[in-house]
C-alpha atoms as a printed R data frame, in Angstrom:
    type eleno elety resid chain resno       x       y       z
1   ATOM     1    CA   MET     A     1 -10.041 -58.760 120.538
2   ATOM     2    CA   GLY     A     2  -7.419 -59.542 123.072
3   ATOM     3    CA   SER     A     3  -4.830 -62.247 122.778
4   ATOM     4    CA   PRO     A     4  -5.571 -65.783 124.091
5   ATOM     5    CA   ARG     A     5  -2.568 -65.226 126.451
6   ATOM     6    CA   GLY     A     6  -4.291 -62.179 127.975
7   ATOM     7    CA   LYS     A     7  -7.578 -64.227 128.480
8   ATOM     8    CA   PHE     A     8  -5.780 -67.016 130.235
9   ATOM     9    CA   GLY     A     9  -3.766 -64.607 132.321
10  ATOM    10    CA   ALA     A    10  -7.011 -62.807 133.444
11  ATOM    11    CA   LEU     A    11  -8.533 -66.258 134.211
12  ATOM    12    CA   ALA     A    12  -5.516 -67.250 136.338
13  ATOM    13    CA   VAL     A    13  -5.720 -63.896 138.255
14  ATOM    14    CA   ALA     A    14  -9.468 -64.547 138.968
15  ATOM    15    CA   VAL     A    15  -8.879 -68.174 140.075
16  ATOM    16    CA   LEU     A    16  -6.185 -67.084 142.441
17  ATOM    17    CA   ALA     A    17  -8.382 -64.255 143.902
18  ATOM    18    CA   VAL     A    18 -11.215 -66.802 144.626
19  ATOM    19    CA   ALA     A    19  -8.687 -69.265 146.098
20  ATOM    20    CA   SER     A    20  -7.312 -66.577 148.358
21  ATOM    21    CA   LEU     A    21 -10.849 -65.743 149.535
22  ATOM    22    CA   MET     A    22 -11.591 -69.309 150.294
23  ATOM    23    CA   THR     A    23  -8.508 -69.902 152.328
24  ATOM    24    CA   ALA     A    24  -8.772 -66.517 154.207
25  ATOM    25    CA   ALA     A    25 -12.103 -67.613 155.920
26  ATOM    26    CA   PRO     A    26 -10.683 -70.631 157.785
27  ATOM    27    CA   ALA     A    27  -7.690 -68.586 158.852
28  ATOM    28    CA   GLN     A    28  -9.954 -65.786 160.326
29  ATOM    29    CA   ALA     A    29 -12.026 -68.488 162.072
30  ATOM    30    CA   ALA     A    30  -8.810 -70.006 163.585
31  ATOM    31    CA   ALA     A    31  -7.701 -66.521 164.761
32  ATOM    32    CA   SER     A    32 -10.999 -65.954 166.468
33  ATOM    33    CA   GLU     A    33 -10.751 -69.444 168.167
34  ATOM    34    CA   ASP     A    34  -7.245 -68.421 169.361
35  ATOM    35    CA   VAL     A    35  -8.684 -65.245 171.048
36  ATOM    36    CA   THR     A    36 -11.314 -67.309 173.048
37  ATOM    37    CA   GLU     A    37  -8.420 -69.841 174.059
38  ATOM    38    CA   PHE     A    38  -6.806 -66.967 176.105
39  ATOM    39    CA   ALA     A    39  -9.779 -66.111 178.105
40  ATOM    40    CA   ARG     A    40  -9.739 -63.697 181.109
41  ATOM    41    CA   LEU     A    41  -9.794 -65.624 184.392
42  ATOM    42    CA   ASP     A    42 -11.810 -63.531 186.859
43  ATOM    43    CA   CYS     A    43 -11.625 -66.454 189.331
44  ATOM    44    CA   ALA     A    44  -7.854 -66.028 189.610
45  ATOM    45    CA   PRO     A    45  -7.306 -62.621 190.890
46  ATOM    46    CA   VAL     A    46  -4.047 -60.710 191.167
47  ATOM    47    CA   ILE     A    47  -3.772 -60.346 194.979
48  ATOM    48    CA   ARG     A    48  -0.516 -58.449 195.190
49  ATOM    49    CA   GLN     A    49   2.017 -56.940 193.000
50  ATOM    50    CA   GLY     A    50   5.100 -54.685 193.193
51  ATOM    51    CA   HIS     A    51   8.926 -54.537 192.751
52  ATOM    52    CA   TRP     A    52  11.608 -56.975 193.773
53  ATOM    53    CA   ASN     A    53  15.347 -56.252 194.009
54  ATOM    54    CA   SER     A    54  15.022 -53.049 191.795
55  ATOM    55    CA   VAL     A    55  12.488 -50.806 190.240
56  ATOM    56    CA   PHE     A    56  12.870 -52.701 186.965
57  ATOM    57    CA   LYS     A    57  11.918 -56.098 188.386
58  ATOM    58    CA   ARG     A    58   8.184 -56.567 188.760
59  ATOM    59    CA   TYR     A    59   6.071 -59.378 190.320
60  ATOM    60    CA   ALA     A    60   2.370 -60.306 190.573
61  ATOM    61    CA   ILE     A    61   0.960 -62.982 192.835
62  ATOM    62    CA   VAL     A    62  -2.218 -64.684 191.482
63  ATOM    63    CA   ARG     A    63  -4.538 -66.817 193.645
64  ATOM    64    CA   ASN     A    64  -6.456 -69.625 191.950
65  ATOM    65    CA   ASP     A    65 -10.069 -69.513 193.239
66  ATOM    66    CA   CYS     A    66 -11.403 -71.319 190.098
67  ATOM    67    CA   GLY     A    67 -11.946 -74.660 191.862
68  ATOM    68    CA   ARG     A    68  -9.810 -76.452 189.322
69  ATOM    69    CA   THR     A    69  -6.162 -76.535 188.128
70  ATOM    70    CA   ILE     A    70  -5.532 -73.772 185.708
71  ATOM    71    CA   THR     A    71  -2.792 -72.809 183.259
72  ATOM    72    CA   ALA     A    72  -2.497 -68.945 183.251
73  ATOM    73    CA   SER     A    73  -0.436 -65.816 182.971
74  ATOM    74    CA   VAL     A    74  -1.006 -62.210 183.665
75  ATOM    75    CA   GLN     A    75  -1.498 -59.436 181.178
76  ATOM    76    CA   VAL     A    76   1.130 -56.882 181.607
77  ATOM    77    CA   SER     A    77   0.951 -53.180 180.490
78  ATOM    78    CA   TYR     A    78   3.564 -52.114 177.988
79  ATOM    79    CA   ASN     A    79   5.484 -55.407 178.273
80  ATOM    80    CA   ALA     A    80   5.669 -58.955 177.146
81  ATOM    81    CA   ASP     A    81   3.575 -61.161 179.409
82  ATOM    82    CA   PRO     A    82   5.368 -63.698 181.661
83  ATOM    83    CA   ASP     A    83   5.281 -67.402 180.671
84  ATOM    84    CA   CYS     A    84   2.288 -69.419 181.559
85  ATOM    85    CA   ALA     A    85   2.201 -71.483 184.786
86  ATOM    86    CA   THR     A    86   0.056 -74.243 186.081
87  ATOM    87    CA   ILE     A    87  -1.691 -73.296 189.426
88  ATOM    88    CA   ALA     A    88  -3.489 -75.830 191.588
89  ATOM    89    CA   PRO     A    89  -6.949 -74.955 193.099
90  ATOM    90    CA   GLY     A    90  -6.490 -72.668 196.135
91  ATOM    91    CA   ALA     A    91  -2.747 -72.110 195.477
92  ATOM    92    CA   THR     A    92  -0.934 -69.032 194.448
93  ATOM    93    CA   HIS     A    93   1.789 -68.339 191.850
94  ATOM    94    CA   GLU     A    94   4.203 -65.475 191.589
95  ATOM    95    CA   PHE     A    95   4.812 -64.193 188.095
96  ATOM    96    CA   ARG     A    96   7.984 -62.149 187.514
97  ATOM    97    CA   TRP     A    97   9.037 -60.017 184.597
98  ATOM    98    CA   PHE     A    98  11.691 -57.384 183.843
99  ATOM    99    CA   GLN     A    99  10.388 -53.945 182.745
100 ATOM   100    CA   THR     A   100  12.315 -51.568 180.560
101 ATOM   101    CA   SER     A   101  11.301 -48.272 182.332
102 ATOM   102    CA   ALA     A   102  10.742 -47.176 185.839
103 ATOM   103    CA   SER     A   103   6.882 -46.847 185.747
104 ATOM   104    CA   GLY     A   104   3.581 -47.970 184.218
105 ATOM   105    CA   TYR     A   105   4.264 -51.752 184.108
106 ATOM   106    CA   LYS     A   106   1.609 -53.641 186.120
107 ATOM   107    CA   ALA     A   107  -0.410 -56.809 185.825
108 ATOM   108    CA   ASN     A   108  -3.885 -55.861 184.781
109 ATOM   109    CA   TYR     A   109  -5.673 -59.306 184.911
110 ATOM   110    CA   THR     A   110  -5.082 -63.094 184.766
111 ATOM   111    CA   TYR     A   111  -5.908 -65.017 181.637
112 ATOM   112    CA   SER     A   112  -6.022 -68.678 180.647
113 ATOM   113    CA   CYS     A   113  -3.209 -70.095 178.483
């Protein structure tokens, strides 16, 4: 037979394993809620984008056709997305960002923040 210390050690490992499984489920649920919080906004299209001042400085103009005030940003290829901005119904907002290479950085769509 094994020592009492070994039995208690195995029990402690089993308890920790169960506890980690119990805390992982809420974390996964919270992660999935975060994903839905940043939903794509098809009612706020990117209407124009391009370069300003240099090839490395990009912009995208978004028009809010959602019929309500939104807080949004644009998803940018290969780059960190610009900060979120509040846009009134019918208004536009110009998002700007600095890219690190000369090509491939564009705003793909608008999403809710």
